[in-house]
Tab-separated table of C-alpha atoms in Angstrom:
chain	number	residue	atom	x	y	z
A	5	MET	CA	-67.585	-89.265	-37.451
A	6	ALA	CA	-66.593	-92.220	-38.767
A	7	THR	CA	-63.490	-92.895	-39.627
A	8	LYS	CA	-62.717	-95.099	-42.563
A	9	LEU	CA	-59.219	-97.338	-43.138
A	10	VAL	CA	-58.031	-95.598	-47.004
A	11	SER	CA	-54.495	-97.009	-47.195
A	12	ARG	CA	-50.416	-97.978	-46.049
A	13	MET	CA	-48.045	-96.856	-48.299
A	14	CYS	CA	-44.716	-96.600	-48.607
A	15	GLY	CA	-44.655	-97.712	-45.179
A	16	VAL	CA	-47.386	-94.721	-43.451
A	17	LEU	CA	-50.660	-95.719	-42.349
A	18	THR	CA	-53.036	-92.668	-43.757
A	19	VAL	CA	-56.509	-92.936	-41.811
A	20	VAL	CA	-59.276	-90.967	-43.721
A	21	LEU	CA	-61.812	-88.935	-40.779
A	22	LEU	CA	-64.803	-88.722	-43.137
A	23	CYS	CA	-66.389	-85.590	-40.960
A	24	LEU	CA	-69.622	-83.317	-42.970
A	25	GLY	CA	-68.425	-84.791	-45.904
A	26	VAL	CA	-64.375	-83.180	-45.147
A	27	ILE	CA	-61.655	-85.731	-45.849
A	28	ALA	CA	-57.901	-85.094	-43.191
A	29	PRO	CA	-55.792	-87.493	-43.704
A	30	MET	CA	-54.229	-88.243	-40.480
A	31	ALA	CA	-50.791	-89.616	-39.346
A	32	LEU	CA	-50.643	-92.550	-36.499
A	33	ALA	CA	-47.940	-92.172	-34.071
A	34	ASP	CA	-46.673	-95.016	-33.590
A	35	ASP	CA	-45.451	-93.735	-36.891
A	36	LEU	CA	-44.359	-90.158	-36.731
A	37	GLN	CA	-40.162	-90.173	-36.397
A	38	ASP	CA	-39.231	-88.988	-33.200
A	39	ILE	CA	-36.000	-85.763	-33.335
A	40	SER	CA	-34.329	-85.688	-30.399
A	41	GLY	CA	-31.577	-87.130	-32.061
A	42	ALA	CA	-32.270	-83.862	-34.917
A	43	THR	CA	-28.574	-81.958	-34.900
A	44	VAL	CA	-30.018	-78.456	-34.455
A	45	SER	CA	-28.289	-75.048	-35.218
A	46	ALA	CA	-28.299	-72.027	-34.919
A	47	SER	CA	-25.243	-69.074	-36.699
A	48	ASN	CA	-24.240	-66.825	-34.032
A	49	ALA	CA	-24.832	-63.263	-33.310
A	50	THR	CA	-24.459	-59.782	-31.231
A	51	TYR	CA	-26.183	-58.720	-28.765
A	52	THR	CA	-28.385	-55.875	-29.997
A	53	GLY	CA	-30.064	-55.609	-26.580
A	54	VAL	CA	-33.015	-57.217	-28.363
A	55	ALA	CA	-34.155	-60.434	-28.002
A	56	ILE	CA	-32.651	-62.444	-31.062
A	57	THR	CA	-34.053	-65.429	-33.154
A	58	PRO	CA	-31.765	-66.569	-35.289
A	59	ALA	CA	-32.887	-68.963	-38.366
A	60	VAL	CA	-32.520	-72.182	-37.762
A	61	THR	CA	-30.829	-74.954	-39.489
A	62	VAL	CA	-32.266	-78.666	-38.094
A	63	THR	CA	-30.354	-82.120	-40.409
A	64	LEU	CA	-30.963	-85.892	-38.505
A	65	ASN	CA	-30.286	-88.402	-40.462
A	66	GLY	CA	-28.626	-86.462	-43.061
A	67	ALA	CA	-32.104	-85.165	-44.125
A	68	THR	CA	-32.553	-81.317	-43.346
A	69	LEU	CA	-36.271	-80.899	-41.781
A	70	SER	CA	-38.293	-77.603	-42.957
A	71	ALA	CA	-39.221	-74.954	-40.378
A	72	SER	CA	-42.639	-74.389	-41.843
A	73	THR	CA	-43.619	-78.522	-41.888
A	74	ASP	CA	-41.764	-80.375	-39.656
A	75	TYR	CA	-41.188	-78.908	-36.591
A	76	THR	CA	-41.236	-75.309	-33.855
A	77	VAL	CA	-39.091	-73.300	-32.575
A	78	ALA	CA	-38.194	-71.088	-28.469
A	79	TYR	CA	-35.505	-69.476	-28.283
A	80	ALA	CA	-34.292	-69.459	-24.254
A	81	SER	CA	-31.738	-66.487	-23.233
A	82	ASN	CA	-31.414	-65.175	-26.186
A	83	LYS	CA	-30.232	-61.521	-25.238
A	84	ASP	CA	-28.133	-60.852	-23.206
A	85	ALA	CA	-23.935	-62.530	-24.632
A	86	GLY	CA	-23.658	-65.905	-24.082
A	87	THR	CA	-24.800	-68.814	-24.763
A	88	ALA	CA	-28.760	-68.773	-26.452
A	89	THR	CA	-30.581	-72.211	-26.264
A	90	VAL	CA	-33.127	-73.553	-29.438
A	91	THR	CA	-35.015	-76.272	-28.370
A	92	VAL	CA	-37.218	-77.286	-31.720
A	93	SER	CA	-40.242	-79.738	-31.113
A	94	GLY	CA	-42.071	-81.562	-33.994
A	95	LYS	CA	-43.895	-81.418	-35.680
A	96	GLY	CA	-46.451	-82.780	-38.741
A	97	ASP	CA	-44.167	-86.015	-39.391
A	98	TYR	CA	-42.290	-85.892	-36.419
A	99	THR	CA	-42.206	-85.968	-33.061
A	100	GLY	CA	-40.114	-84.854	-30.101
A	101	THR	CA	-37.308	-82.184	-29.403
A	102	ALA	CA	-34.406	-81.796	-30.146
A	103	THR	CA	-31.871	-78.723	-28.815
A	104	GLY	CA	-29.094	-76.431	-30.276
A	105	SER	CA	-27.307	-73.273	-28.941
A	106	PHE	CA	-25.563	-70.327	-30.973
A	107	THR	CA	-23.119	-68.114	-29.211
A	108	ILE	CA	-24.458	-63.772	-28.236
A	109	SER	CA	-21.157	-62.132	-28.194
A	110	PRO	CA	-20.989	-58.631	-26.198
A	111	ALA	CA	-21.280	-55.739	-28.639
A	112	SER	CA	-18.767	-52.834	-28.996
A	113	ALA	CA	-18.329	-49.718	-26.607
A	114	SER	CA	-17.641	-48.528	-30.083
A	115	LYS	CA	-21.506	-48.899	-30.982
A	116	LEU	CA	-21.678	-47.030	-27.309
A	117	THR	CA	-23.399	-42.900	-27.251
A	118	ILE	CA	-21.076	-41.253	-24.519
A	119	GLY	CA	-23.531	-38.036	-23.467
A	120	GLU	CA	-22.475	-34.832	-23.073
A	121	ALA	CA	-21.282	-34.821	-19.760
A	122	GLY	CA	-19.002	-31.698	-17.792
A	123	PRO	CA	-18.012	-28.883	-16.848
A	124	LYS	CA	-16.076	-29.808	-14.515
A	125	VAL	CA	-14.341	-26.858	-12.036
A	126	TYR	CA	-11.153	-27.427	-10.689
A	127	THR	CA	-10.351	-28.249	-7.101
A	128	GLY	CA	-7.019	-29.988	-6.737
A	129	GLU	CA	-9.088	-33.008	-7.226
A	130	PRO	CA	-9.414	-36.101	-9.263
A	131	ARG	CA	-12.438	-34.760	-11.200
A	132	THR	CA	-15.286	-37.005	-12.253
A	133	VAL	CA	-18.540	-37.067	-15.094
A	134	SER	CA	-21.528	-39.709	-15.329
A	135	PRO	CA	-22.422	-39.218	-18.570
A	136	VAL	CA	-25.365	-40.701	-19.699
A	137	VAL	CA	-24.597	-43.736	-22.379
A	138	MET	CA	-27.198	-45.229	-24.147
A	139	PHE	CA	-26.930	-47.838	-26.868
A	140	GLY	CA	-29.644	-47.109	-29.432
A	141	ASN	CA	-32.153	-45.986	-27.982
A	142	THR	CA	-31.225	-47.406	-24.478
A	143	LYS	CA	-29.955	-45.926	-21.656
A	144	LEU	CA	-27.258	-48.479	-20.102
A	145	LYS	CA	-27.081	-48.928	-16.381
A	146	LYS	CA	-23.235	-47.954	-14.877
A	147	ASN	CA	-21.354	-50.609	-13.577
A	148	ARG	CA	-23.681	-53.678	-14.890
A	149	ASP	CA	-22.938	-52.526	-18.591
A	150	TYR	CA	-19.506	-50.233	-17.946
A	151	THR	CA	-17.269	-49.029	-15.677
A	152	LEU	CA	-16.278	-45.304	-15.307
A	153	SER	CA	-12.086	-44.303	-15.621
A	154	PHE	CA	-10.415	-41.471	-16.527
A	155	GLU	CA	-7.281	-39.608	-17.369
A	156	ASN	CA	-6.767	-36.284	-16.595
A	157	ASN	CA	-8.883	-35.357	-14.271
A	158	VAL	CA	-6.725	-33.555	-11.942
A	159	HIS	CA	-5.871	-29.873	-14.109
A	160	ALA	CA	-7.546	-27.099	-15.998
A	161	GLY	CA	-8.153	-28.134	-19.395
A	162	LYS	CA	-9.714	-31.606	-21.276
A	163	ALA	CA	-9.752	-34.510	-19.303
A	164	LYS	CA	-10.944	-37.974	-20.478
A	165	VAL	CA	-13.463	-39.913	-19.633
A	166	ILE	CA	-13.377	-44.134	-20.379
A	167	VAL	CA	-16.420	-46.321	-20.647
A	168	THR	CA	-15.060	-49.436	-21.233
A	169	GLY	CA	-17.706	-52.710	-21.271
A	170	GLN	CA	-19.001	-54.875	-19.173
A	171	GLY	CA	-21.706	-57.596	-19.662
A	172	ASN	CA	-22.860	-57.178	-22.788
A	173	PHE	CA	-20.710	-55.380	-23.820
A	174	THR	CA	-16.984	-55.473	-24.604
A	175	GLY	CA	-14.558	-52.750	-25.107
A	176	GLN	CA	-13.533	-49.514	-24.597
A	177	LYS	CA	-15.453	-46.375	-26.147
A	178	SER	CA	-14.151	-42.681	-24.351
A	179	ALA	CA	-15.221	-38.691	-24.299
A	180	LYS	CA	-13.249	-35.873	-23.846
A	181	PHE	CA	-15.146	-33.040	-20.777
A	182	VAL	CA	-12.975	-30.018	-19.925
A	183	ILE	CA	-12.237	-28.914	-16.823
A	184	GLN	CA	-12.711	-25.136	-15.822
A	185	LYS	CA	-9.695	-23.110	-14.355
A	186	ALA	CA	-11.599	-22.099	-11.272
A	187	PRO	CA	-11.676	-18.572	-10.200
A	188	LEU	CA	-9.039	-16.433	-8.526
A	189	THR	CA	-11.701	-14.597	-6.497
A	190	LYS	CA	-11.949	-18.392	-4.482
A	191	VAL	CA	-8.751	-18.937	-2.739
A	192	LYS	CA	-8.407	-17.265	0.504
A	193	VAL	CA	-5.263	-15.022	0.969
A	194	SER	CA	-3.475	-14.802	4.087
A	195	LYS	CA	-3.674	-11.219	6.080
A	196	ILE	CA	-1.305	-8.572	4.731
A	197	ALA	CA	1.112	-7.410	8.391
A	198	LYS	CA	0.625	-3.376	7.847
A	199	LYS	CA	4.379	-1.845	6.233
A	200	THR	CA	6.445	0.430	7.164
A	201	TYR	CA	6.651	3.797	4.045
A	202	THR	CA	10.941	1.834	2.675
A	203	GLY	CA	11.145	4.574	-0.516
A	204	SER	CA	10.508	1.520	-2.490
A	205	ALA	CA	8.435	-0.043	-3.727
A	206	ILE	CA	6.874	-2.922	-1.008
A	207	THR	CA	6.221	-6.866	-3.098
A	208	PRO	CA	4.801	-8.731	0.047
A	209	ASN	CA	4.390	-12.190	-0.165
A	210	PRO	CA	0.789	-13.677	1.091
A	211	THR	CA	0.023	-17.768	1.827
A	212	ILE	CA	-2.791	-18.665	-0.360
A	213	THR	CA	-4.385	-21.431	0.008
A	214	TYR	CA	-7.154	-23.369	-2.395
A	215	LYS	CA	-10.119	-24.907	-0.110
A	216	GLY	CA	-7.168	-25.559	2.096
A	217	THR	CA	-4.958	-26.489	-0.073
A	218	LYS	CA	-1.246	-24.387	-0.034
A	219	LEU	CA	-0.571	-22.733	-3.979
A	220	LYS	CA	2.763	-22.186	-5.798
A	221	LYS	CA	3.645	-18.602	-6.676
A	222	GLY	CA	4.115	-19.209	-10.280
A	223	ILE	CA	2.954	-22.351	-10.995
A	224	ASP	CA	0.170	-21.693	-9.787
A	225	TYR	CA	-0.524	-17.721	-9.279
A	226	ARG	CA	1.331	-14.421	-9.963
A	227	LEU	CA	1.381	-11.619	-8.276
A	228	VAL	CA	1.427	-7.977	-9.574
A	229	TYR	CA	1.257	-5.569	-7.062
A	230	LYS	CA	-0.306	-1.377	-6.882
A	231	SER	CA	0.137	2.225	-5.520
A	232	ASN	CA	2.663	-0.038	-3.547
A	233	LYS	CA	5.746	2.400	-2.414
A	234	ASN	CA	4.120	5.827	-0.582
A	235	ALA	CA	2.049	5.103	2.366
A	236	GLY	CA	-1.799	4.519	2.251
A	237	LYS	CA	-3.492	1.745	0.565
A	238	ALA	CA	-1.572	-0.992	-1.511
A	239	GLN	CA	-3.411	-3.651	-3.186
A	240	VAL	CA	-1.511	-6.955	-4.179
A	241	VAL	CA	-3.237	-8.835	-7.505
A	242	VAL	CA	-3.442	-12.359	-7.694
A	243	LYS	CA	-3.034	-12.868	-11.762
A	244	GLY	CA	-3.654	-17.139	-12.495
A	245	ILE	CA	-0.516	-18.226	-15.100
A	246	LYS	CA	-1.066	-19.482	-19.147
A	247	GLY	CA	-2.177	-22.959	-18.731
A	248	GLY	CA	-2.611	-23.473	-15.213
A	249	ASN	CA	-5.365	-24.075	-12.639
A	250	PHE	CA	-7.055	-20.562	-12.295
A	251	THR	CA	-8.130	-17.410	-13.914
A	252	GLY	CA	-9.237	-14.444	-13.124
A	253	LYS	CA	-7.783	-12.084	-10.585
A	254	LYS	CA	-8.288	-11.400	-6.855
A	255	TYR	CA	-7.707	-8.209	-5.197
A	256	VAL	CA	-6.187	-7.823	-1.405
A	257	THR	CA	-5.683	-4.333	0.124
A	258	PHE	CA	-3.175	-3.841	3.064
A	259	THR	CA	-1.706	-0.907	4.543
A	260	ILE	CA	1.551	1.672	4.139
A	261	LYS	CA	3.027	2.881	7.203
A	262	ARG	CA	4.471	6.816	7.356
A	263	ALA	CA	8.103	5.595	8.252
A	264	PRO	CA	9.113	7.176	11.414
A	265	VAL	CA	10.639	10.908	9.825
A	266	LYS	CA	13.003	9.746	13.317
A	267	ASN	CA	15.171	6.925	11.070
A	268	ALA	CA	15.620	9.931	8.859
A	269	LYS	CA	19.559	10.884	8.034
A	270	ALA	CA	20.560	15.118	9.041
A	271	SER	CA	23.484	16.468	7.608
A	272	SER	CA	25.457	17.530	10.293
A	273	ILE	CA	24.754	21.800	10.202
A	274	SER	CA	27.480	24.391	11.056
A	275	ASP	CA	28.089	26.343	13.312
A	276	GLN	CA	26.369	29.998	12.795
A	277	LYS	CA	27.248	33.113	14.111
A	278	TYR	CA	24.407	35.520	14.910
A	279	THR	CA	22.993	37.866	13.127
A	280	GLY	CA	20.318	39.989	15.001
A	281	SER	CA	17.870	38.064	13.421
A	282	PRO	CA	15.856	34.772	13.749
A	283	ILE	CA	18.725	32.163	11.900
A	284	LYS	CA	17.077	29.482	9.503
A	285	PRO	CA	19.746	26.772	8.254
A	286	THR	CA	17.995	24.343	6.277
A	287	PRO	CA	19.724	20.731	6.650
A	288	LYS	CA	19.714	17.802	4.166
A	289	LEU	CA	17.327	14.651	4.696
A	290	THR	CA	17.904	11.629	3.473
A	291	PHE	CA	16.181	8.020	3.922
A	292	LYS	CA	17.431	5.114	3.138
A	293	GLY	CA	20.523	6.873	1.267
A	294	LYS	CA	17.515	8.924	-0.865
A	295	LYS	CA	17.154	12.103	-0.606
A	296	MET	CA	14.257	13.764	0.924
A	297	LYS	CA	12.476	16.786	-0.046
A	298	LYS	CA	11.719	19.575	1.871
A	299	GLY	CA	7.330	19.886	1.802
A	300	ARG	CA	6.919	16.854	0.189
A	301	ASP	CA	8.074	14.255	2.965
A	302	TYR	CA	9.463	17.767	5.710
A	303	THR	CA	8.189	21.053	6.868
A	304	LEU	CA	11.053	22.329	9.423
A	305	SER	CA	10.676	25.217	12.772
A	306	TYR	CA	12.930	26.711	15.405
A	307	SER	CA	13.229	26.982	18.479
A	308	SER	CA	15.920	29.202	20.276
A	309	ASN	CA	16.952	29.981	16.999
A	310	LYS	CA	18.063	33.772	17.767
A	311	ASN	CA	20.207	34.429	20.000
A	312	ALA	CA	23.990	32.599	21.054
A	313	GLY	CA	23.645	29.109	22.777
A	314	THR	CA	22.040	26.091	21.156
A	315	ALA	CA	18.970	27.204	18.439
A	316	LYS	CA	17.367	23.664	17.798
A	317	VAL	CA	15.051	23.022	14.007
A	318	ILE	CA	12.436	20.630	14.235
A	319	VAL	CA	11.786	18.402	11.659
A	320	LYS	CA	8.055	17.911	10.481
A	321	GLY	CA	7.363	14.358	8.979
A	322	LYS	CA	5.129	14.491	5.856
A	323	GLY	CA	3.664	12.645	2.628
A	324	ASN	CA	5.332	9.417	3.747
A	325	PHE	CA	7.005	10.002	7.498
A	326	THR	CA	5.803	11.173	10.376
A	327	GLY	CA	6.536	12.111	13.655
A	328	LYS	CA	9.146	14.639	14.536
A	329	LYS	CA	13.458	14.394	14.973
A	330	THR	CA	15.099	17.931	16.552
A	331	LEU	CA	18.165	18.736	15.306
A	332	THR	CA	20.187	21.374	16.786
A	333	PHE	CA	22.989	24.368	16.090
A	334	LYS	CA	25.175	27.150	18.007
A	335	ILE	CA	24.536	30.187	17.580
A	336	LEU	CA	27.488	31.771	18.043
A	337	THR	CA	29.021	35.225	19.945
A	338	VAL	CA	30.170	38.068	18.218
A	339	PRO	CA	33.276	40.084	18.635
A	340	ILE	CA	31.549	43.709	19.552
A	341	THR	CA	34.746	44.824	17.389
A	342	ASP	CA	31.681	43.204	13.695
A	343	ALA	CA	28.525	46.226	15.446
A	344	THR	CA	28.798	49.995	14.414
A	345	PHE	CA	29.601	52.575	16.467
A	346	LYS	CA	28.024	55.742	16.264
A	347	PRO	CA	30.794	59.106	17.172
A	348	ILE	CA	30.214	60.352	20.373
A	349	ASN	CA	29.087	64.600	20.626
A	350	ALA	CA	30.750	66.348	21.918
A	351	LYS	CA	29.083	66.659	25.979
A	352	PRO	CA	28.989	69.605	27.903
A	353	TYR	CA	30.763	69.846	31.767
A	354	THR	CA	27.967	69.214	33.981
A	355	GLY	CA	29.874	68.842	37.259
A	356	ASP	CA	28.483	65.402	37.482
A	357	LEU	CA	30.142	61.935	35.973
A	358	VAL	CA	28.336	63.053	32.280
A	359	ARG	CA	27.560	59.360	31.024
A	360	PRO	CA	26.532	58.709	27.573
A	361	ASP	CA	25.163	55.744	26.224
A	362	PRO	CA	26.766	55.021	22.427
A	363	LYS	CA	24.608	54.291	19.735
A	364	ILE	CA	25.820	51.173	18.460
A	365	THR	CA	24.621	49.147	15.767
A	366	TYR	CA	24.910	45.408	13.748
A	367	LYS	CA	23.642	44.891	10.691
A	368	GLY	CA	21.292	48.323	10.822
A	369	LYS	CA	19.812	46.689	14.514
A	370	ARG	CA	20.830	49.062	17.737
A	371	LEU	CA	22.647	46.980	20.434
A	372	LYS	CA	20.887	48.015	23.641
A	373	GLN	CA	22.967	48.341	26.990
A	374	GLY	CA	21.897	45.939	29.761
A	375	ALA	CA	21.099	42.919	26.995
A	376	ASP	CA	24.022	43.257	24.821
A	377	TYR	CA	26.657	45.933	25.974
A	378	THR	CA	27.332	47.659	29.853
A	379	LEU	CA	28.953	50.609	29.791
A	380	SER	CA	32.123	51.581	32.563
A	381	TYR	CA	34.269	55.307	31.592
A	382	ASP	CA	37.027	56.772	32.421
A	383	ASN	CA	37.668	60.336	33.254
A	384	ASN	CA	34.474	61.585	32.186
A	385	GLU	CA	33.838	64.081	35.187
A	386	TYR	CA	35.666	67.089	33.845
A	387	VAL	CA	36.577	68.901	30.864
A	388	GLY	CA	38.972	67.462	28.607
A	389	THR	CA	38.960	63.462	26.377
A	390	ALA	CA	36.189	61.204	28.624
A	391	TYR	CA	36.606	57.169	27.396
A	392	VAL	CA	33.765	54.965	28.105
A	393	THR	CA	34.707	51.171	28.067
A	394	VAL	CA	32.040	49.570	26.397
A	395	THR	CA	31.797	45.313	27.654
A	396	ALA	CA	29.830	42.886	25.282
A	397	LYS	CA	27.447	40.861	27.100
A	398	GLY	CA	24.701	37.889	25.704
A	399	ASN	CA	25.139	37.286	21.698
A	400	PHE	CA	28.726	39.723	21.892
A	401	THR	CA	31.682	38.741	22.461
A	402	GLY	CA	34.985	41.539	24.589
A	403	SER	CA	34.992	44.685	24.437
A	404	LYS	CA	35.502	48.841	23.108
A	405	THR	CA	36.625	51.676	24.456
A	406	VAL	CA	35.478	54.862	23.000
A	407	SER	CA	36.317	58.119	23.592
A	408	PHE	CA	34.307	61.698	23.655
A	409	ALA	CA	35.112	64.824	24.357
A	410	LEU	CA	34.562	67.145	27.865
A	411	VAL	CA	33.453	70.044	26.747
A	412	ALA	CA	33.609	73.108	29.454
A	413	ARG	CA	30.496	74.296	30.115
A	414	SER	CA	29.252	78.260	28.343
A	415	VAL	CA	28.500	80.414	31.309
A	416	ALA	CA	26.400	82.935	28.774
A	417	LYS	CA	22.253	81.694	30.539
A	418	ALA	CA	23.917	81.609	33.693
A	419	LYS	CA	21.930	82.918	36.692
A	420	PHE	CA	22.460	85.700	38.754
A	421	SER	CA	20.936	86.094	42.326
A	422	ASP	CA	19.210	90.005	43.055
A	423	ILE	CA	21.695	92.760	43.358
A	424	MET	CA	20.498	95.091	45.540
A	425	PRO	CA	20.917	99.055	44.818
A	426	GLN	CA	24.156	99.762	46.352
A	427	ALA	CA	25.270	103.638	47.795
A	428	TYR	CA	27.466	105.470	46.380
A	429	THR	CA	30.825	105.936	47.390
A	430	GLY	CA	33.198	107.814	44.872
A	431	HIS	CA	34.818	104.599	44.786
A	432	PRO	CA	34.321	101.185	42.177
A	433	ILE	CA	31.942	99.089	43.997
A	434	GLU	CA	31.987	95.475	43.216
A	435	PRO	CA	28.857	93.102	44.228
A	436	ASN	CA	29.686	88.992	44.527
A	437	PRO	CA	26.566	87.631	42.813
A	438	ALA	CA	26.007	84.327	43.251
A	439	VAL	CA	26.255	82.738	39.905
A	440	THR	CA	24.038	78.857	38.780
A	441	VAL	CA	24.482	77.609	35.228
A	442	LYS	CA	21.889	74.947	35.418
A	443	GLY	CA	21.447	74.623	38.593
A	444	ARG	CA	25.361	73.884	39.786
A	445	ARG	CA	26.584	77.373	41.718
A	446	LEU	CA	29.356	78.438	39.875
A	447	VAL	CA	33.407	78.934	42.681
A	448	GLN	CA	34.765	81.892	41.851
A	449	GLY	CA	38.260	81.921	41.825
A	450	THR	CA	37.549	78.243	39.792
A	451	ASP	CA	34.353	78.445	37.196
A	452	TYR	CA	34.946	81.954	36.231
A	453	THR	CA	36.621	85.537	37.129
A	454	LEU	CA	34.410	88.712	37.508
A	455	SER	CA	35.065	91.797	36.259
A	456	TYR	CA	33.348	96.051	36.204
A	457	ALA	CA	31.780	98.693	34.650
A	458	ASP	CA	30.039	101.635	36.085
A	459	ASN	CA	30.352	100.801	38.154
A	460	VAL	CA	31.272	104.086	39.946
A	461	ASN	CA	28.942	107.129	39.824
A	462	ALA	CA	25.871	106.624	41.013
A	463	GLY	CA	23.002	106.714	38.462
A	464	SER	CA	25.110	104.795	35.740
A	465	GLN	CA	23.988	101.210	34.818
A	466	ALA	CA	26.834	99.606	36.830
A	467	LYS	CA	27.487	95.958	35.397
A	468	VAL	CA	29.541	92.994	36.139
A	469	TYR	CA	30.763	90.542	33.886
A	470	ILE	CA	31.660	86.784	34.681
A	471	HIS	CA	33.572	85.427	32.017
A	472	GLY	CA	33.854	81.116	31.940
A	473	ARG	CA	37.197	79.443	33.347
A	474	GLY	CA	38.199	76.238	33.705
A	475	ASN	CA	35.064	73.467	32.937
A	476	TYR	CA	33.400	77.131	31.739
A	477	THR	CA	34.054	79.046	28.974
A	478	GLY	CA	32.324	82.444	26.772
A	479	ASP	CA	31.178	85.595	29.278
A	480	ALA	CA	27.617	87.056	30.706
A	481	VAL	CA	26.797	89.902	32.687
A	482	ALA	CA	24.542	91.931	35.009
A	483	TYR	CA	23.851	95.119	36.458
A	484	PHE	CA	23.082	97.148	39.137
A	485	ARG	CA	22.823	100.542	39.971
A	486	ILE	CA	23.993	102.818	42.500
A	487	VAL	CA	22.573	105.247	44.375
């Protein structure tokens, strides 16, 4: 290689290098211009997520240098928002460096893409989401590139997430997410104590909580009831309210116990007259002012309800009622004169006291001596009018006297003692046989008289005639022989 000084013109010394027949001009170091005093400018830009290299203008002594021949460019801090630095380094006829700057402004949050978030379920507390936020194809980082805030994010409905740019981003962009209603199956319902049948619908108001917070009836839920009047299993149905925070239903059961029938009110039972048959009055029963129905709400049975005295009606609960209630009523004795007395047929004289038992009936049933009445007699031994006094007892009261006739007994069937054959005397023979009627020996002159026929001659059949008198009547004949 050989060096040859060729020429100097316009203040520039040109050195020509001869190398292998190639001539290359070369500036000498003491002739290069220093660009450190140049003005370096570049257009401001907006953050893009990648390094920004805007075109640079370099002006030195009023002349604009050429990027292709006069300088090279290097950038620093030219990606993130802020002030970026441009450094130009001279080349060719220039030497040294000069710096300039340009501003990278944060990108608008409106350019961000907010990924879908939610849905969330109502909890009673503020609900938050963490959506994916993209800038182009770049996923941003929370609390570096943006912060999140929320609006309307407690109650069920449309909530808002607000992305506020920071660092390389500025401004805000919002998106909506859904807070779904919480299922009522998740609430807790306080235990409902057993209720007692009242005759009206029973509407308990249990305490309902969700995640430890007491809910408000009419705001968070409403209650409807099923099978809540009669004894048995009833239901409370917890339902959501339109515009509220809950949805669906929750079923809660409670027990309605049967009411004690003793708490029912019964009409008084008027006194009843003895009839000879069981008496079964039907009292009217009410419960809390409502009429009860026999066979549905209760049954009736009776005790001591035939004879005079205090009778009982036993009310036994049925259906919505349980237990028993005992009512009492009086069965009054009736006057014995209300009974029917059958006339007493005439009774024949017996020689003893005659005590007939009259036939007495009441409402078709025969009364019993000793149970329903006692008897006493007057003038009941000899022929004439006798009297029976019926004195009531038990179910009857008072007394009644009836009469009957004592009539003379016939001697037609009298029995005679045997009359031995009598010896002929030529005079009337008048034997005096013993006479009995029904086993009772009669007294001659008091109970009978005697007369005779064919009682003189032997061989004839003599006759003795008995003629009743006093308490006896009629005639009888006995025979004897005269020999």
